Short mmCIF file of C-alpha atoms and ligand atoms in Angstrom, two decimals:
data_model
loop_
_atom_site.label_atom_id
_atom_site.label_comp_id
_atom_site.label_asym_id
_atom_site.label_seq_id
_atom_site.Cartn_x
_atom_site.Cartn_y
_atom_site.Cartn_z
CA MET A 1 44.82 11.51 20.61
CA ILE A 2 42.72 13.18 17.61
CA ARG A 3 42.97 9.81 16.49
CA HIS A 4 41.98 8.58 20.53
CA LEU A 5 39.26 11.11 20.63
CA LYS A 6 37.80 9.75 17.38
CA LYS A 7 38.08 6.00 18.23
CA ILE A 8 36.32 7.13 21.77
CA CYS A 9 33.52 8.46 19.42
CA PHE A 10 33.16 5.92 16.88
CA VAL A 11 32.37 3.48 19.71
CA GLY A 12 29.80 5.34 21.13
CA ILE A 13 28.36 6.27 18.37
CA LEU A 14 27.90 2.23 17.92
CA LEU A 15 27.18 2.12 20.75
CA LEU A 16 24.46 4.88 21.21
CA THR A 17 22.77 2.94 17.85
CA TRP A 18 23.24 -0.46 18.68
CA PRO A 19 19.85 -1.08 19.06
CA SER A 20 17.89 0.47 16.08
CA CYS A 21 21.03 -0.77 14.16
CA GLN A 22 19.34 -4.31 14.96
CA THR A 23 15.88 -3.56 14.15
CA ASP A 24 16.59 -1.71 11.04
CA GLN A 25 19.16 -3.91 10.19
CA LYS A 26 16.90 -5.71 6.70
CA ASN A 27 15.14 -1.98 6.35
CA ASP A 28 16.89 0.90 6.23
CA VAL A 29 14.45 3.22 7.63
CA GLY A 30 13.16 5.49 4.70
CA PHE A 31 12.87 3.64 2.09
CA ILE A 32 10.36 1.75 -0.53
CA ASN A 33 10.62 -1.19 -2.71
CA THR A 34 10.02 -0.48 -6.62
CA VAL A 35 9.48 -3.09 -9.40
CA ASN A 36 13.42 -1.30 -9.95
CA GLY A 37 14.61 -2.14 -6.84
CA ARG A 38 15.21 0.17 -3.86
CA ILE A 39 14.68 4.03 -3.27
CA SER A 40 14.28 6.72 -0.24
CA VAL A 41 10.37 7.21 0.16
CA GLU A 42 11.35 11.13 -1.03
CA LYS A 43 11.59 9.42 -4.51
CA LEU A 44 8.32 8.81 -4.25
CA LYS A 45 7.38 12.10 -4.78
CA PHE A 46 3.47 12.74 -6.56
CA ALA A 47 2.05 9.16 -5.13
CA LEU A 48 -1.44 6.91 -5.86
CA THR A 49 -1.65 4.85 -3.08
CA HIS A 50 -4.61 2.55 -5.17
CA GLU A 51 -4.90 1.65 -8.19
CA HIS A 52 -4.84 -1.20 -10.24
CA ILE A 53 -1.87 -1.20 -13.32
CA MET A 54 -4.04 -4.65 -14.91
CA SER A 55 -5.62 -7.28 -13.23
CA ASN A 56 -7.56 -10.41 -13.86
CA PHE A 57 -10.55 -9.98 -11.06
CA GLY A 58 -13.48 -12.06 -12.21
CA ALA A 59 -11.38 -14.43 -14.27
CA GLU A 60 -10.93 -17.69 -12.30
CA ALA A 61 -7.65 -17.29 -10.19
CA ASN A 62 -4.47 -17.92 -11.15
CA TYR A 63 -1.28 -17.78 -9.96
CA LEU A 64 0.33 -16.97 -13.15
CA PRO A 65 -1.96 -14.17 -14.92
CA GLN A 66 -2.94 -14.69 -18.86
CA TYR A 67 -2.79 -11.23 -20.24
CA GLN A 68 -2.84 -10.79 -23.77
CA ARG A 69 0.50 -8.22 -24.16
CA ASP A 70 0.20 -6.59 -26.57
CA SER A 71 -3.22 -5.63 -26.18
CA LEU A 72 -2.20 -4.16 -22.32
CA PHE A 73 1.21 -2.93 -23.41
CA ASP A 74 -1.21 -1.18 -26.54
CA GLN A 75 -3.67 0.74 -24.25
CA VAL A 76 -1.66 1.28 -20.64
CA LEU A 77 1.72 2.14 -21.68
CA PRO A 78 0.33 5.24 -23.64
CA TYR A 79 -2.03 6.19 -20.51
CA LEU A 80 0.64 5.50 -17.56
CA LYS A 81 2.03 8.34 -19.73
CA SER A 82 -0.17 10.43 -20.02
CA ILE A 83 -0.62 9.90 -16.15
CA LYS A 84 2.70 11.09 -16.08
CA ALA A 85 2.46 13.89 -17.85
CA LEU A 86 -0.15 14.97 -15.15
CA GLY A 87 2.73 14.97 -12.14
CA VAL A 88 2.27 11.09 -11.19
CA SER A 89 5.74 9.77 -10.14
CA THR A 90 4.50 6.73 -8.25
CA ILE A 91 1.72 4.36 -8.67
CA PHE A 92 1.36 2.09 -6.18
CA ASP A 93 0.23 -1.66 -7.60
CA CYS A 94 -3.09 -3.33 -5.38
CA THR A 95 -3.54 -6.14 -7.64
CA THR A 96 -1.97 -8.84 -5.96
CA ALA A 97 -0.38 -12.92 -6.64
CA TYR A 98 -3.46 -15.10 -7.83
CA PHE A 99 -5.40 -11.37 -8.25
CA GLY A 100 -3.45 -10.84 -11.42
CA ARG A 101 -0.27 -9.77 -10.33
CA ASP A 102 2.85 -9.93 -13.05
CA VAL A 103 6.08 -7.77 -11.48
CA ASN A 104 7.88 -8.57 -15.37
CA ILE A 105 4.92 -6.46 -17.09
CA LEU A 106 4.91 -4.45 -14.25
CA LYS A 107 9.09 -3.57 -14.85
CA ALA A 108 8.01 -3.82 -18.71
CA LEU A 109 5.86 -0.56 -18.17
CA ALA A 110 8.09 1.30 -15.44
CA ASP A 111 10.91 1.07 -18.11
CA ALA A 112 8.99 2.36 -21.10
CA SER A 113 6.87 5.12 -19.24
CA GLY A 114 9.70 6.06 -16.62
CA MET A 115 6.47 5.38 -14.06
CA GLN A 116 8.07 4.27 -11.02
CA LEU A 117 5.83 0.85 -10.24
CA ILE A 118 5.33 -0.58 -6.34
CA THR A 119 4.40 -3.84 -6.28
CA ASN A 120 3.12 -6.09 -2.83
CA THR A 121 2.98 -9.47 -1.62
CA GLY A 122 -0.06 -10.76 0.19
CA PHE A 123 -3.44 -12.59 -0.61
CA TYR A 124 -6.71 -11.18 -1.74
CA GLY A 125 -9.45 -12.21 0.64
CA ALA A 126 -12.43 -10.82 -0.39
CA ALA A 127 -14.83 -11.84 -3.11
CA ASN A 128 -15.18 -15.17 -1.44
CA ASP A 129 -12.37 -16.22 -1.13
CA ARG A 130 -12.17 -16.74 -4.87
CA TYR A 131 -8.63 -15.51 -5.03
CA VAL A 132 -7.19 -17.07 -1.77
CA PRO A 133 -5.28 -20.66 -3.16
CA GLU A 134 -6.05 -23.75 -1.24
CA PHE A 135 -2.76 -24.19 -0.30
CA ALA A 136 -3.72 -20.85 2.31
CA PHE A 137 -6.63 -23.32 4.17
CA LYS A 138 -4.17 -25.51 5.18
CA GLN A 139 -1.19 -23.44 6.57
CA ASN A 140 -1.09 -21.69 9.42
CA ALA A 141 -0.24 -18.13 9.98
CA ALA A 142 2.96 -18.26 9.98
CA GLU A 143 3.86 -20.84 7.37
CA ILE A 144 1.72 -18.33 4.63
CA SER A 145 3.87 -15.01 6.05
CA LYS A 146 6.48 -17.62 5.33
CA ARG A 147 6.32 -17.11 1.37
CA TRP A 148 5.46 -13.36 2.03
CA ILE A 149 8.49 -12.75 3.44
CA ALA A 150 10.51 -15.03 1.46
CA GLU A 151 9.53 -12.34 -1.60
CA PHE A 152 10.71 -9.30 0.47
CA ASP A 153 14.27 -10.52 0.63
CA ASN A 154 14.52 -12.78 -2.85
CA GLY A 155 12.55 -10.75 -4.57
CA ILE A 156 9.04 -12.86 -6.29
CA ASP A 157 9.38 -16.12 -8.14
CA GLN A 158 12.88 -15.22 -9.49
CA THR A 159 13.02 -11.99 -10.76
CA GLY A 160 14.59 -10.59 -8.09
CA ILE A 161 11.88 -7.76 -8.07
CA LYS A 162 10.93 -7.43 -4.54
CA PRO A 163 7.17 -6.27 -2.95
CA GLY A 164 7.21 -2.60 -1.26
CA PHE A 165 4.09 -3.99 0.31
CA ILE A 166 1.54 -6.20 1.98
CA LYS A 167 -1.87 -6.01 0.69
CA LEU A 168 -4.40 -7.97 1.45
CA ALA A 169 -8.33 -8.05 2.21
CA PHE A 170 -11.85 -8.77 3.78
CA ASP A 171 -15.01 -10.25 2.56
CA ASN A 172 -17.80 -8.16 4.28
CA GLY A 173 -19.66 -9.49 7.25
CA ALA A 174 -17.87 -11.21 10.18
CA PRO A 175 -14.52 -11.60 9.76
CA SER A 176 -13.73 -15.28 8.88
CA GLU A 177 -11.35 -17.37 10.09
CA ILE A 178 -9.73 -17.25 6.54
CA ASP A 179 -9.42 -13.13 6.52
CA ILE A 180 -8.66 -13.41 9.63
CA LYS A 181 -5.86 -15.71 9.19
CA LEU A 182 -3.98 -13.41 5.95
CA PHE A 183 -4.22 -10.79 8.17
CA VAL A 184 -2.38 -12.10 11.06
CA ALA A 185 0.34 -13.35 8.53
CA GLY A 186 0.14 -10.24 7.25
CA ILE A 187 1.38 -8.90 11.01
CA LEU A 188 4.12 -11.51 11.12
CA THR A 189 5.74 -10.10 7.51
CA HIS A 190 5.26 -6.37 8.72
CA LEU A 191 6.90 -7.62 11.81
CA SER A 192 9.76 -9.04 10.10
CA THR A 193 10.07 -6.67 7.01
CA GLY A 194 8.97 -3.02 7.56
CA LEU A 195 6.16 -3.36 5.27
CA THR A 196 2.98 -1.79 5.43
CA ILE A 197 -0.33 -3.93 5.77
CA ALA A 198 -2.77 -2.29 3.05
CA VAL A 199 -6.13 -3.81 3.92
CA HIS A 200 -9.54 -3.68 1.85
CA THR A 201 -11.70 -3.29 4.85
CA GLY A 202 -14.18 -0.49 2.98
CA ASP A 203 -17.93 -0.21 5.21
CA ASN A 204 -17.17 -3.40 7.64
CA PRO A 205 -16.65 -2.08 10.50
CA LEU A 206 -16.62 -5.18 12.27
CA ALA A 207 -14.06 -6.56 10.36
CA ALA A 208 -11.56 -3.05 11.19
CA ALA A 209 -12.20 -3.68 14.98
CA LYS A 210 -10.82 -7.61 14.69
CA GLN A 211 -7.78 -5.91 12.57
CA LEU A 212 -6.98 -2.87 15.51
CA ALA A 213 -7.21 -5.79 17.89
CA LEU A 214 -4.83 -8.11 15.96
CA LEU A 215 -2.35 -5.30 15.93
CA GLU A 216 -2.50 -4.19 19.56
CA GLU A 217 -2.63 -8.37 20.13
CA HIS A 218 0.07 -8.48 18.57
CA GLN A 219 1.81 -4.74 19.60
CA VAL A 220 1.87 -3.64 16.18
CA SER A 221 1.12 -0.02 16.30
CA PRO A 222 -1.99 0.92 14.00
CA GLU A 223 0.57 3.29 11.56
CA ALA A 224 1.25 0.18 10.30
CA TRP A 225 -1.82 -0.52 8.84
CA ILE A 226 -3.64 1.15 6.28
CA TRP A 227 -7.79 0.71 5.51
CA VAL A 228 -8.22 0.87 2.15
CA HIS A 229 -11.32 2.30 0.73
CA ALA A 230 -12.69 4.23 4.08
CA ASN A 231 -14.22 6.07 2.12
CA LYS A 232 -16.85 3.33 1.48
CA VAL A 233 -17.78 3.66 5.41
CA LYS A 234 -20.61 6.11 6.40
CA ASN A 235 -19.72 5.80 9.71
CA GLU A 236 -16.87 8.96 9.67
CA GLN A 237 -16.56 8.88 13.28
CA LEU A 238 -14.79 5.39 12.66
CA LEU A 239 -12.20 6.60 11.08
CA ILE A 240 -11.67 9.48 13.11
CA ASP A 241 -11.02 7.24 16.24
CA ALA A 242 -8.74 4.86 13.99
CA ALA A 243 -6.91 7.93 12.20
CA LYS A 244 -5.80 9.08 16.32
CA LYS A 245 -4.89 5.56 17.38
CA GLY A 246 -2.59 6.34 13.74
CA ALA A 247 -4.00 4.33 11.36
CA TRP A 248 -3.62 5.22 7.59
CA ILE A 249 -6.73 5.87 6.13
CA SER A 250 -7.44 5.39 2.50
CA LEU A 251 -10.10 7.42 0.25
CA ASP A 252 -9.61 5.40 -2.96
CA GLY A 253 -12.10 6.02 -5.21
CA VAL A 254 -11.70 9.70 -5.91
CA LYS A 255 -13.45 10.25 -10.10
CA GLU A 256 -14.27 13.31 -11.56
CA ALA A 257 -18.58 12.93 -10.23
CA ASN A 258 -17.64 12.86 -6.50
CA VAL A 259 -14.60 15.51 -6.46
CA ALA A 260 -17.92 17.15 -3.66
CA GLU A 261 -17.66 14.36 -1.68
CA TYR A 262 -14.43 14.03 -1.38
CA ILE A 263 -14.26 17.99 -0.94
CA ARG A 264 -16.41 17.32 1.53
CA LYS A 265 -15.07 13.69 3.15
CA ILE A 266 -11.06 15.76 3.20
CA GLY A 267 -12.54 19.00 4.65
CA TYR A 268 -13.94 16.34 7.62
CA PHE A 269 -10.25 15.28 8.77
CA LYS A 270 -8.71 18.51 8.36
CA ALA A 271 -11.08 20.17 10.63
CA GLN A 272 -10.37 16.89 13.74
CA ASN A 273 -6.08 18.10 12.18
CA LEU A 274 -5.74 14.67 10.50
CA LEU A 275 -5.11 15.79 7.63
CA HIS A 276 -1.39 13.94 8.04
CA LYS A 277 -3.51 10.19 7.89
CA VAL A 278 -5.40 11.03 4.46
CA LEU A 279 -4.20 8.90 1.47
CA LEU A 280 -5.69 9.73 -1.77
CA SER A 281 -6.53 7.75 -5.12
CA HIS A 282 -9.28 6.44 -7.57
CA ASP A 283 -9.45 2.69 -7.36
CA GLY A 284 -8.38 2.80 -10.75
CA ASN A 285 -7.57 0.04 -13.56
CA SER A 286 -5.93 0.21 -16.66
CA PHE A 287 -5.89 -3.13 -18.05
CA PRO A 288 -9.35 -4.47 -15.79
CA ARG A 289 -8.88 -7.96 -17.98
CA GLY A 290 -8.70 -7.10 -20.68
CA GLY A 291 -11.48 -4.39 -20.80
CA LYS A 292 -11.35 -0.62 -20.99
CA ILE A 293 -9.44 1.58 -18.61
CA ARG A 294 -10.57 2.51 -15.45
CA THR A 295 -9.62 6.21 -14.99
CA TYR A 296 -6.35 7.33 -12.70
CA GLU A 297 -6.92 10.99 -12.97
CA ALA A 298 -9.97 12.56 -11.74
CA ILE A 299 -7.40 13.71 -8.17
CA SER A 300 -4.72 15.16 -10.75
CA LYS A 301 -7.81 17.16 -12.95
CA ASN A 302 -9.61 17.89 -10.96
CA LEU A 303 -10.48 17.20 -7.20
CA ILE A 304 -6.31 18.95 -6.77
CA PRO A 305 -8.03 21.82 -8.45
CA ALA A 306 -11.31 21.67 -6.30
CA LEU A 307 -9.05 21.77 -3.35
CA LYS A 308 -7.26 24.78 -4.21
CA GLU A 309 -9.94 26.78 -5.21
CA GLN A 310 -11.38 25.29 -1.44
CA GLY A 311 -8.44 27.59 0.17
CA TYR A 312 -5.97 24.57 0.17
CA THR A 313 -2.52 25.07 0.16
CA ASP A 314 0.30 23.57 -1.91
CA GLU A 315 1.51 22.71 1.38
CA GLU A 316 -1.41 20.62 1.98
CA ILE A 317 -1.89 20.01 -1.32
CA ASP A 318 1.78 18.52 -0.85
CA GLN A 319 0.94 16.55 2.48
CA LEU A 320 -1.69 14.21 0.87
CA MET A 321 0.27 13.45 -2.28
CA VAL A 322 3.76 13.75 -1.30
CA LYS A 323 4.18 13.20 2.14
CA ASN A 324 1.58 10.68 3.43
CA PRO A 325 2.45 8.28 1.04
CA GLN A 326 5.72 8.58 2.38
CA GLN A 327 5.27 8.63 5.57
CA ALA A 328 2.91 5.08 5.00
CA PHE A 329 4.37 2.80 3.11
CA ALA A 330 8.67 3.42 4.30
CA ILE A 331 9.16 0.08 4.71
CA LYS A 332 9.89 0.19 8.55
CA ILE A 333 8.96 -1.85 11.61
CA ARG A 334 5.96 -0.23 13.74
CA THR A 335 6.29 -1.97 17.39
CA SER A 336 3.48 -0.26 19.59
CA PRO A 337 4.66 1.77 22.30
ZN1 ZN B 1 -8.26 -2.04 -5.07
#
């Protein structure tokens, strides 16, 4: 009898969960890919969501970047360890392919420092499309997305290292054909993989509006989209409107010198009960084409103490630095209702 009941229960559960099992088959909800494999988003802990461990920005576009490996390690490894000592557990590396992404180096740095590092798929369409590979101009969005989906399914090159998000970028001004095409490829990749789409948009309301319209057209929720460099937006009401639709607002230019400005910006979101849509980071770079470190420590050293002085609670800090990254980046297909 009990065995029989168990069987009925099992079938019942199977039937109840069947549709969600199907949609989430290849995206375990609540998980993320680090360069060391898949982890529960709960393990992200304190996360910086927009930094560059290294990049080739300013150099020629090259699929495989040429780094001076020894000087890179000499400069970046001690810095990563110092950031870890400040309490940072995870860094999202926003350097795309052709822009200086090297997942083998990221993995070696993660192993040596203990920092959890997350890499991306996608192409960088800003900088006048300088880092967009030639073939992307000829292929259609579906063809481009196949390459990104394959990185998610099989890993990047032969490394087995999988991307944890999609990184794209729009140039200033009216959205260009190539930037739009790459964004549609990003949407198709999201619909297949559940990877969140982080897009360098900055103070370009036209590009933001276009992206939101394309998401709607493809029935993807704005919750799958991050407005990167939103700190540069002058008309902050636009950010509030986007956040209310579910979009993630990345205020990612924190420096010691602009803490007061960030206190004001964060306060603006808090006043509208939208603290749960804000992501904070520095857009730092610990190896900008071999140059000096653009630091990513002001949030820990300056901003958080200042927020606490303003009366922010530990729960609110935790919301900003732990919970929001978890929810923004959990690998999950987000269709609009
Ligand atoms: Zn950046």
